[in-house]
PDB file of C-alpha atoms in Angstrom:
ATOM      1  CA  GLY A   1       0.000   0.000   0.000  1.00 85.00           C
ATOM      2  CA  THR A   2       0.899   3.688  -0.174  1.00 93.00           C
ATOM      3  CA  ILE A   3       3.478   5.069   2.255  1.00 95.00           C
ATOM      4  CA  SER A   4       1.970   7.816   4.387  1.00 94.00           C
ATOM      5  CA  GLY A   5       4.053  10.592   5.945  1.00 92.00           C
ATOM      6  CA  PRO A   6       4.945  14.247   5.462  1.00 89.00           C
ATOM      7  CA  THR A   7       6.774  15.954   2.613  1.00 89.00           C
ATOM      8  CA  PRO A   8       8.459  18.374   2.532  1.00 89.00           C
ATOM      9  CA  VAL A   9      10.159  18.141   5.931  1.00 90.00           C
ATOM     10  CA  CYS A  10      12.611  20.384   7.774  1.00 88.00           C
ATOM     11  CA  GLN A  11      16.262  19.349   7.849  1.00 89.00           C
ATOM     12  CA  GLY A  12      17.134  17.514  11.071  1.00 87.00           C
ATOM     13  CA  THR A  13      13.554  16.795  12.124  1.00 86.00           C
ATOM     14  CA  THR A  14      12.192  13.321  12.850  1.00 89.00           C
ATOM     15  CA  ASN A  15       8.974  12.270  11.124  1.00 89.00           C
ATOM     16  CA  THR A  16       6.970   9.045  10.989  1.00 93.00           C
ATOM     17  CA  TYR A  17       6.270   7.121   7.778  1.00 95.00           C
ATOM     18  CA  SER A  18       4.050   4.070   7.656  1.00 95.00           C
ATOM     19  CA  ILE A  19       2.137   1.584   5.518  1.00 96.00           C
ATOM     20  CA  SER A  20      -0.799  -0.684   6.217  1.00 95.00           C
ATOM     21  CA  SER A  21       0.127  -4.184   7.335  1.00 94.00           C
ATOM     22  CA  VAL A  22       0.570  -6.710   4.520  1.00 95.00           C
ATOM     23  CA  THR A  23      -1.116 -10.104   4.858  1.00 94.00           C
ATOM     24  CA  GLY A  24       1.472 -12.848   5.324  1.00 94.00           C
ATOM     25  CA  ALA A  25       4.374 -10.477   5.998  1.00 96.00           C
ATOM     26  CA  THR A  26       6.669 -11.298   8.911  1.00 96.00           C
ATOM     27  CA  SER A  27       8.949  -8.243   8.638  1.00 96.00           C
ATOM     28  CA  TYR A  28       9.469  -5.052   6.677  1.00 97.00           C
ATOM     29  CA  THR A  29      12.630  -3.514   5.199  1.00 97.00           C
ATOM     30  CA  TRP A  30      12.892   0.298   5.000  1.00 97.00           C
ATOM     31  CA  THR A  31      15.421   2.205   2.918  1.00 97.00           C
ATOM     32  CA  LEU A  32      15.925   5.942   3.507  1.00 97.00           C
ATOM     33  CA  PRO A  33      17.486   8.691   1.364  1.00 96.00           C
ATOM     34  CA  SER A  34      21.239   9.257   1.686  1.00 96.00           C
ATOM     35  CA  GLY A  35      22.076  11.159   4.872  1.00 95.00           C
ATOM     36  CA  TRP A  36      18.847  10.199   6.657  1.00 97.00           C
ATOM     37  CA  SER A  37      18.789   8.021   9.778  1.00 96.00           C
ATOM     38  CA  GLY A  38      16.299   5.579  11.270  1.00 95.00           C
ATOM     39  CA  SER A  39      15.589   1.872  11.257  1.00 95.00           C
ATOM     40  CA  SER A  40      12.567  -0.374  11.628  1.00 96.00           C
ATOM     41  CA  ALA A  41      11.322  -3.853  10.782  1.00 96.00           C
ATOM     42  CA  THR A  42       7.656  -2.970  11.342  1.00 96.00           C
ATOM     43  CA  THR A  43       5.001  -1.110   9.343  1.00 96.00           C
ATOM     44  CA  SER A  44       6.287   2.316  10.466  1.00 96.00           C
ATOM     45  CA  ILE A  45       9.623   4.089  10.801  1.00 96.00           C
ATOM     46  CA  ASP A  46      10.767   7.263  12.562  1.00 95.00           C
ATOM     47  CA  ALA A  47      13.099   8.879  10.028  1.00 95.00           C
ATOM     48  CA  THR A  48      15.383  11.854  10.752  1.00 93.00           C
ATOM     49  CA  ALA A  49      15.860  13.996   7.661  1.00 94.00           C
ATOM     50  CA  GLY A  50      19.298  14.734   6.285  1.00 93.00           C
ATOM     51  CA  SER A  51      20.287  17.643   4.054  1.00 90.00           C
ATOM     52  CA  SER A  52      18.684  16.345   0.858  1.00 93.00           C
ATOM     53  CA  GLY A  53      15.569  14.554  -0.258  1.00 94.00           C
ATOM     54  CA  GLY A  54      15.093  11.304  -2.153  1.00 96.00           C
ATOM     55  CA  ASN A  55      12.944   8.201  -1.938  1.00 97.00           C
ATOM     56  CA  ILE A  56      11.747   6.311   1.126  1.00 97.00           C
ATOM     57  CA  THR A  57      11.254   2.668   0.129  1.00 98.00           C
ATOM     58  CA  VAL A  58       9.741  -0.309   1.956  1.00 97.00           C
ATOM     59  CA  THR A  59       9.267  -4.003   1.173  1.00 97.00           C
ATOM     60  CA  ALA A  60       7.186  -6.585   3.030  1.00 96.00           C
ATOM     61  CA  ASN A  61       9.046  -9.851   3.671  1.00 96.00           C
ATOM     62  CA  ASN A  62       8.371 -13.462   4.635  1.00 96.00           C
ATOM     63  CA  SER A  63      10.069 -16.838   4.101  1.00 95.00           C
ATOM     64  CA  CYS A  64       9.478 -16.528   0.351  1.00 93.00           C
ATOM     65  CA  GLY A  65      11.530 -13.327   0.215  1.00 95.00           C
ATOM     66  CA  PRO A  66      10.670  -9.639  -0.230  1.00 95.00           C
ATOM     67  CA  GLY A  67       7.540  -8.456  -1.970  1.00 93.00           C
ATOM     68  CA  PRO A  68       7.310  -5.542  -4.434  1.00 94.00           C
ATOM     69  CA  ALA A  69       8.850  -2.291  -3.189  1.00 95.00           C
ATOM     70  CA  GLN A  70       6.715   0.749  -2.450  1.00 96.00           C
ATOM     71  CA  SER A  71       8.352   4.208  -2.613  1.00 96.00           C
ATOM     72  CA  LYS A  72       7.541   7.739  -1.573  1.00 96.00           C
ATOM     73  CA  SER A  73       9.453  10.789  -2.819  1.00 96.00           C
ATOM     74  CA  VAL A  74      10.331  13.270  -0.052  1.00 95.00           C
ATOM     75  CA  SER A  75      11.958  16.692  -0.142  1.00 94.00           C
ATOM     76  CA  VAL A  76      13.885  18.597   2.525  1.00 93.00           C
ATOM     77  CA  VAL A  77      13.856  22.279   3.474  1.00 89.00           C
ATOM     78  CA  ILE A  78      17.393  23.362   4.442  1.00 89.00           C
ATOM     79  CA  VAL A  79      17.507  25.470   7.616  1.00 89.00           C
ATOM     80  CA  PRO A  80      20.668  27.498   8.418  1.00 92.00           C
ATOM     81  CA  ALA A  81      21.705  28.187  12.012  1.00 92.00           C
ATOM     82  CA  GLN A  82      21.901  31.990  11.634  1.00 95.00           C
ATOM     83  CA  VAL A  83      19.982  34.306   9.292  1.00 95.00           C
ATOM     84  CA  SER A  84      20.505  38.050   8.812  1.00 96.00           C
ATOM     85  CA  VAL A  85      17.712  39.961   7.064  1.00 95.00           C
ATOM     86  CA  THR A  86      18.769  43.441   5.881  1.00 95.00           C
ATOM     87  CA  ASN A  87      17.871  46.071   3.286  1.00 96.00           C
ATOM     88  CA  ILE A  88      14.637  44.374   2.242  1.00 95.00           C
ATOM     89  CA  THR A  89      11.266  45.973   1.531  1.00 95.00           C
ATOM     90  CA  VAL A  90       8.269  43.632   1.587  1.00 93.00           C
ATOM     91  CA  LEU A  91       5.710  45.047  -0.839  1.00 93.00           C
ATOM     92  CA  ASN A  92       1.924  44.841  -0.933  1.00 90.00           C
ATOM     93  CA  GLY A  93       0.908  41.256  -1.754  1.00 87.00           C
ATOM     94  CA  GLN A  94       4.269  39.729  -0.878  1.00 88.00           C
ATOM     95  CA  ASN A  95       4.545  37.052   1.835  1.00 85.00           C
ATOM     96  CA  ASN A  96       8.168  36.413   2.834  1.00 90.00           C
ATOM     97  CA  CYS A  97       9.364  33.663   5.166  1.00 90.00           C
ATOM     98  CA  TYR A  98      12.716  33.234   6.954  1.00 93.00           C
ATOM     99  CA  THR A  99      13.884  30.280   9.093  1.00 92.00           C
ATOM    100  CA  ALA A 100      16.903  29.627  11.335  1.00 92.00           C
ATOM    101  CA  THR A 101      17.649  26.868  13.827  1.00 89.00           C
ATOM    102  CA  GLN A 102      19.124  29.454  16.217  1.00 91.00           C
ATOM    103  CA  THR A 103      18.846  33.209  15.545  1.00 93.00           C
ATOM    104  CA  ILE A 104      17.274  35.602  13.047  1.00 95.00           C
ATOM    105  CA  THR A 105      18.618  39.174  13.132  1.00 94.00           C
ATOM    106  CA  VAL A 106      16.513  41.851  11.439  1.00 94.00           C
ATOM    107  CA  ALA A 107      18.000  45.175  10.255  1.00 93.00           C
ATOM    108  CA  GLY A 108      20.506  47.004  12.513  1.00 91.00           C
ATOM    109  CA  SER A 109      23.910  48.549  11.613  1.00 91.00           C
ATOM    110  CA  ASN A 110      22.271  51.280   9.487  1.00 92.00           C
ATOM    111  CA  THR A 111      20.278  48.776   7.411  1.00 94.00           C
ATOM    112  CA  THR A 112      16.512  48.506   7.027  1.00 94.00           C
ATOM    113  CA  PHE A 113      13.762  45.933   6.901  1.00 95.00           C
ATOM    114  CA  ILE A 114      10.395  47.415   5.911  1.00 94.00           C
ATOM    115  CA  VAL A 115       7.021  45.712   5.657  1.00 92.00           C
ATOM    116  CA  GLN A 116       4.662  47.910   3.680  1.00 91.00           C
ATOM    117  CA  ASN A 117       0.872  48.020   3.782  1.00 88.00           C
ATOM    118  CA  GLY A 118      -0.398  44.670   2.496  1.00 87.00           C
ATOM    119  CA  GLY A 119       2.929  42.899   2.999  1.00 88.00           C
ATOM    120  CA  SER A 120       3.387  39.956   5.359  1.00 87.00           C
ATOM    121  CA  VAL A 121       6.469  38.354   6.893  1.00 90.00           C
ATOM    122  CA  THR A 122       6.900  35.123   8.841  1.00 88.00           C
ATOM    123  CA  MET A 123      10.057  34.454  10.848  1.00 90.00           C
ATOM    124  CA  ILE A 124      10.763  31.117  12.566  1.00 88.00           C
ATOM    125  CA  ALA A 125      13.786  30.732  14.843  1.00 89.00           C
ATOM    126  CA  GLY A 126      14.773  28.005  17.260  1.00 86.00           C
ATOM    127  CA  GLN A 127      16.072  30.422  19.909  1.00 87.00           C
ATOM    128  CA  THR A 128      15.896  34.170  19.248  1.00 89.00           C
ATOM    129  CA  ILE A 129      14.539  36.796  16.856  1.00 91.00           C
ATOM    130  CA  ASN A 130      16.235  40.203  17.169  1.00 91.00           C
ATOM    131  CA  TYR A 131      14.341  43.179  15.723  1.00 90.00           C
ATOM    132  CA  LEU A 132      16.946  45.966  15.585  1.00 91.00           C
ATOM    133  CA  PRO A 133      16.682  49.677  14.655  1.00 90.00           C
ATOM    134  CA  GLY A 134      15.685  49.991  11.019  1.00 92.00           C
ATOM    135  CA  THR A 135      12.871  47.467  11.399  1.00 92.00           C
ATOM    136  CA  SER A 136       9.564  49.020  10.312  1.00 90.00           C
ATOM    137  CA  VAL A 137       6.094  47.540   9.861  1.00 89.00           C
ATOM    138  CA  GLU A 138       3.733  50.041   8.302  1.00 87.00           C
ATOM    139  CA  SER A 139       0.017  50.204   9.053  1.00 83.00           C
ATOM    140  CA  GLY A 140      -1.612  47.281   7.268  1.00 82.00           C
ATOM    141  CA  GLY A 141       1.561  45.196   7.253  1.00 84.00           C
ATOM    142  CA  TYR A 142       2.207  42.154   9.425  1.00 83.00           C
ATOM    143  CA  MET A 143       5.243  40.637  11.127  1.00 84.00           C
ATOM    144  CA  HIS A 144       4.728  37.123  12.530  1.00 82.00           C
ATOM    145  CA  GLY A 145       7.520  35.867  14.794  1.00 85.00           C
ATOM    146  CA  TYR A 146       7.717  32.286  16.049  1.00 82.00           C
ATOM    147  CA  ILE A 147      10.100  30.569  18.451  1.00 81.00           C
ATOM    148  CA  ALA A 148       9.779  26.910  17.500  1.00 78.00           C
ATOM    149  CA  THR A 149      11.759  23.784  16.684  1.00 75.00           C
ATOM    150  CA  GLY A 150      10.892  21.083  14.197  1.00 75.00           C
ATOM    151  CA  VAL A 151       9.142  23.507  11.852  1.00 78.00           C
ATOM    152  CA  CYS A 152      10.359  25.756   9.056  1.00 84.00           C
ATOM    153  CA  CYS A 153       8.968  27.869   6.220  1.00 82.00           C
ATOM    154  CA  GLY A 154       6.101  26.013   4.621  1.00 73.00           C
ATOM    155  CA  VAL A 155       6.337  23.054   6.999  1.00 76.00           C
ATOM    156  CA  GLY A 156       4.520  22.414  10.276  1.00 59.00           C
ATOM    157  CA  GLY A 157       1.769  24.128  12.222  1.00 53.00           C
ATOM    158  CA  LEU A 158       2.580  27.289  14.162  1.00 53.00           C
ATOM    159  CA  ALA A 159       0.932  29.736  16.471  1.00 46.00           C
ATOM    160  CA  PRO A 160       2.020  33.362  16.400  1.00 45.00           C
ATOM    161  CA  SER A 161       3.655  35.828  18.670  1.00 45.00           C
ATOM    162  CA  ILE A 162       2.945  38.885  16.546  1.00 43.00           C
ATOM    163  CA  ILE A 163       4.341  42.367  15.987  1.00 43.00           C
ATOM    164  CA  ALA A 164       1.879  44.201  13.745  1.00 41.00           C
ATOM    165  CA  ASN A 165       1.616  47.814  12.551  1.00 41.00           C
ATOM    166  CA  GLN A 166       4.657  48.917  14.539  1.00 41.00           C
ATOM    167  CA  SER A 167       4.668  52.718  14.314  1.00 42.00           C
ATOM    168  CA  GLU A 168       7.901  53.456  16.191  1.00 44.00           C
ATOM    169  CA  PRO A 169      10.613  51.176  14.748  1.00 42.00           C
ATOM    170  CA  ASP A 170      13.424  53.333  16.171  1.00 42.00           C
ATOM    171  CA  SER A 171      12.326  52.282  19.667  1.00 41.00           C
ATOM    172  CA  LEU A 172      13.172  48.660  18.850  1.00 39.00           C
ATOM    173  CA  GLU A 173      16.627  48.643  20.442  1.00 36.00           C
ATOM    174  CA  LYS A 174      16.485  44.867  20.630  1.00 34.00           C
ATOM    175  CA  LEU A 175      13.492  42.605  21.003  1.00 36.00           C
ATOM    176  CA  SER A 176      13.941  38.869  21.488  1.00 37.00           C
ATOM    177  CA  ILE A 177      10.601  37.172  20.916  1.00 37.00           C
ATOM    178  CA  PRO A 178      10.297  34.669  23.788  1.00 38.00           C
ATOM    179  CA  SER A 179       8.894  31.201  23.745  1.00 37.00           C
ATOM    180  CA  PHE A 180       5.431  30.604  25.161  1.00 37.00           C
ATOM    181  CA  ALA A 181       6.767  29.904  28.643  1.00 39.00           C
ATOM    182  CA  SER A 182       6.380  33.110  30.654  1.00 49.00           C
ATOM    183  CA  THR A 183       8.330  34.066  33.761  1.00 60.00           C
ATOM    184  CA  PHE A 184       6.342  37.097  34.851  1.00 73.00           C
ATOM    185  CA  PHE A 185       2.716  36.088  34.378  1.00 83.00           C
ATOM    186  CA  LYS A 186       0.537  32.999  34.446  1.00 86.00           C
ATOM    187  CA  VAL A 187      -2.965  32.045  33.334  1.00 87.00           C
ATOM    188  CA  TYR A 188      -5.326  29.611  35.024  1.00 88.00           C
ATOM    189  CA  PRO A 189      -7.366  27.450  34.879  1.00 89.00           C
ATOM    190  CA  ASN A 190      -5.784  26.106  31.728  1.00 83.00           C
ATOM    191  CA  PRO A 191      -7.598  24.496  29.918  1.00 85.00           C
ATOM    192  CA  THR A 192     -10.632  26.684  30.572  1.00 88.00           C
ATOM    193  CA  THR A 193     -14.283  26.354  29.684  1.00 90.00           C
ATOM    194  CA  GLY A 194     -14.628  30.134  29.351  1.00 90.00           C
ATOM    195  CA  ASN A 195     -13.313  32.482  32.026  1.00 93.00           C
ATOM    196  CA  PHE A 196      -9.704  32.452  33.230  1.00 93.00           C
ATOM    197  CA  ILE A 197      -7.393  34.479  35.459  1.00 91.00           C
ATOM    198  CA  LEU A 198      -4.291  36.313  34.246  1.00 90.00           C
ATOM    199  CA  GLU A 199      -1.945  36.914  37.190  1.00 88.00           C
ATOM    200  CA  LEU A 200       1.229  39.006  37.123  1.00 84.00           C
ATOM    201  CA  ASN A 201       4.248  37.960  39.176  1.00 79.00           C
ATOM    202  CA  GLY A 202       6.945  39.920  40.999  1.00 69.00           C
ATOM    203  CA  ASP A 203       7.571  43.586  40.213  1.00 63.00           C
ATOM    204  CA  CYS A 204       5.301  43.483  37.192  1.00 62.00           C
ATOM    205  CA  ALA A 205       2.306  43.200  39.509  1.00 60.00           C
ATOM    206  CA  SER A 206       2.661  46.884  40.445  1.00 64.00           C
ATOM    207  CA  SER A 207       3.270  48.244  36.939  1.00 76.00           C
ATOM    208  CA  ILE A 208       1.200  48.851  33.820  1.00 84.00           C
ATOM    209  CA  ALA A 209       0.789  45.758  31.632  1.00 86.00           C
ATOM    210  CA  ASN A 210      -0.731  45.659  28.155  1.00 88.00           C
ATOM    211  CA  VAL A 211      -2.536  42.391  27.415  1.00 89.00           C
ATOM    212  CA  GLU A 212      -3.481  41.077  23.973  1.00 88.00           C
ATOM    213  CA  VAL A 213      -5.210  37.799  23.105  1.00 89.00           C
ATOM    214  CA  PHE A 214      -4.860  36.266  19.625  1.00 84.00           C
ATOM    215  CA  GLY A 215      -6.640  33.468  17.813  1.00 79.00           C
ATOM    216  CA  MET A 216      -4.900  30.667  15.911  1.00 65.00           C
ATOM    217  CA  GLN A 217      -4.829  32.689  12.686  1.00 62.00           C
ATOM    218  CA  GLY A 218      -3.148  35.635  14.376  1.00 67.00           C
ATOM    219  CA  GLU A 219      -6.307  37.741  14.673  1.00 75.00           C
ATOM    220  CA  LYS A 220      -6.448  39.963  17.756  1.00 82.00           C
ATOM    221  CA  ILE A 221      -9.621  39.187  19.685  1.00 88.00           C
ATOM    222  CA  LEU A 222      -9.119  40.966  23.010  1.00 89.00           C
ATOM    223  CA  THR A 223      -7.043  43.796  24.494  1.00 91.00           C
ATOM    224  CA  THR A 224      -6.905  45.186  28.003  1.00 91.00           C
ATOM    225  CA  VAL A 225      -4.588  47.107  30.345  1.00 91.00           C
ATOM    226  CA  LEU A 226      -3.677  46.178  33.911  1.00 88.00           C
ATOM    227  CA  ASN A 227      -2.685  49.292  35.872  1.00 87.00           C
ATOM    228  CA  GLY A 228      -1.211  48.144  39.161  1.00 82.00           C
ATOM    229  CA  GLU A 229      -3.500  45.102  39.293  1.00 85.00           C
ATOM    230  CA  ARG A 230      -2.052  41.692  40.114  1.00 86.00           C
ATOM    231  CA  LYS A 231      -4.993  39.722  38.703  1.00 88.00           C
ATOM    232  CA  ARG A 232      -7.636  40.187  36.041  1.00 90.00           C
ATOM    233  CA  GLU A 233     -10.402  37.810  35.003  1.00 93.00           C
ATOM    234  CA  LEU A 234     -10.743  37.474  31.232  1.00 93.00           C
ATOM    235  CA  SER A 235     -13.232  35.522  29.175  1.00 93.00           C
ATOM    236  CA  LEU A 236     -13.277  33.366  26.062  1.00 92.00           C
ATOM    237  CA  SER A 237     -16.892  32.364  26.638  1.00 90.00           C
ATOM    238  CA  ASP A 238     -18.018  33.770  23.297  1.00 89.00           C
ATOM    239  CA  ARG A 239     -15.189  32.074  21.398  1.00 88.00           C
ATOM    240  CA  PRO A 240     -15.071  28.576  19.869  1.00 86.00           C
ATOM    241  CA  ALA A 241     -12.994  25.802  21.411  1.00 82.00           C
ATOM    242  CA  GLY A 242      -9.345  25.845  20.435  1.00 79.00           C
ATOM    243  CA  ILE A 243      -5.925  27.267  21.304  1.00 77.00           C
ATOM    244  CA  TYR A 244      -5.475  30.982  21.995  1.00 84.00           C
ATOM    245  CA  PHE A 245      -2.334  33.013  22.656  1.00 83.00           C
ATOM    246  CA  ILE A 246      -1.848  35.711  25.256  1.00 86.00           C
ATOM    247  CA  ARG A 247       0.858  38.348  24.917  1.00 83.00           C
ATOM    248  CA  VAL A 248       1.736  40.612  27.851  1.00 84.00           C
ATOM    249  CA  ILE A 249       4.050  43.644  27.650  1.00 83.00           C
ATOM    250  CA  SER A 250       5.128  45.294  30.904  1.00 79.00           C
ATOM    251  CA  GLY A 251       7.878  47.890  30.645  1.00 74.00           C
ATOM    252  CA  SER A 252      10.826  46.256  28.879  1.00 67.00           C
ATOM    253  CA  LYS A 253       9.437  42.752  29.426  1.00 72.00           C
ATOM    254  CA  ALA A 254       7.364  40.869  26.880  1.00 73.00           C
ATOM    255  CA  ALA A 255       6.195  37.269  26.947  1.00 76.00           C
ATOM    256  CA  SER A 256       3.508  35.009  25.536  1.00 77.00           C
ATOM    257  CA  ALA A 257       1.543  32.017  26.774  1.00 79.00           C
ATOM    258  CA  LYS A 258      -1.063  29.759  25.271  1.00 80.00           C
ATOM    259  CA  ILE A 259      -4.425  28.844  26.743  1.00 84.00           C
ATOM    260  CA  ILE A 260      -6.832  26.136  25.633  1.00 83.00           C
ATOM    261  CA  LYS A 261     -10.561  26.804  25.427  1.00 85.00           C
ATOM    262  CA  GLN A 262     -12.494  23.548  25.824  1.00 81.00           C
TER     263      GLN A 262
END
């Protein structure tokens, strides 16, 4: 039968490929593209992608020998460790994507990166995204930043931590988009059936905090400001079940967390 499994895949990620069991088979032999790793004698294999694509092949075996081979062509997206994005203008209708396993650096050193009205940019880094002076997102443009591993441009599902319509790019001395684990606020109960509590920790509890809630497609569905409050009850009661993302900015601190609406 047909081999099921993803293509394309990101370099260095591990993905599962499988076939339906074959009547009379006692073992299975898998062959992977050059540079890939993984082994199995069953109907599925966990294969770690190398730097190039090729064919994944499997045969079903018994005492009579191997049966006919089944193949699946797979391609690989190469992901560099470091990416520098400078002197680029993203025009109306363009949708650019940049991926790095470690760090993406945007503008800086008297260079620019401009997203114009109607332009859209996605950036996926394993550790850090630095938005330096010269970064500008005009009204109607969108900058989607993700800290994630195992995904790259065009591959994998992501949820956004978004900078949109940034009107003061010169104030972006350096902004490292954090992962969804927050150190200065928490949300509970999580999952929630509707209402939940956002609670600030430490010094942030006595400062002004801007709160934004986004849906899975990056749409902003709720905004509020905490002015010296430690806790605030928020509600997703009028929203469908799914995953939502909360971004909190307090002074120089910014972090995101996800919450599940059941």
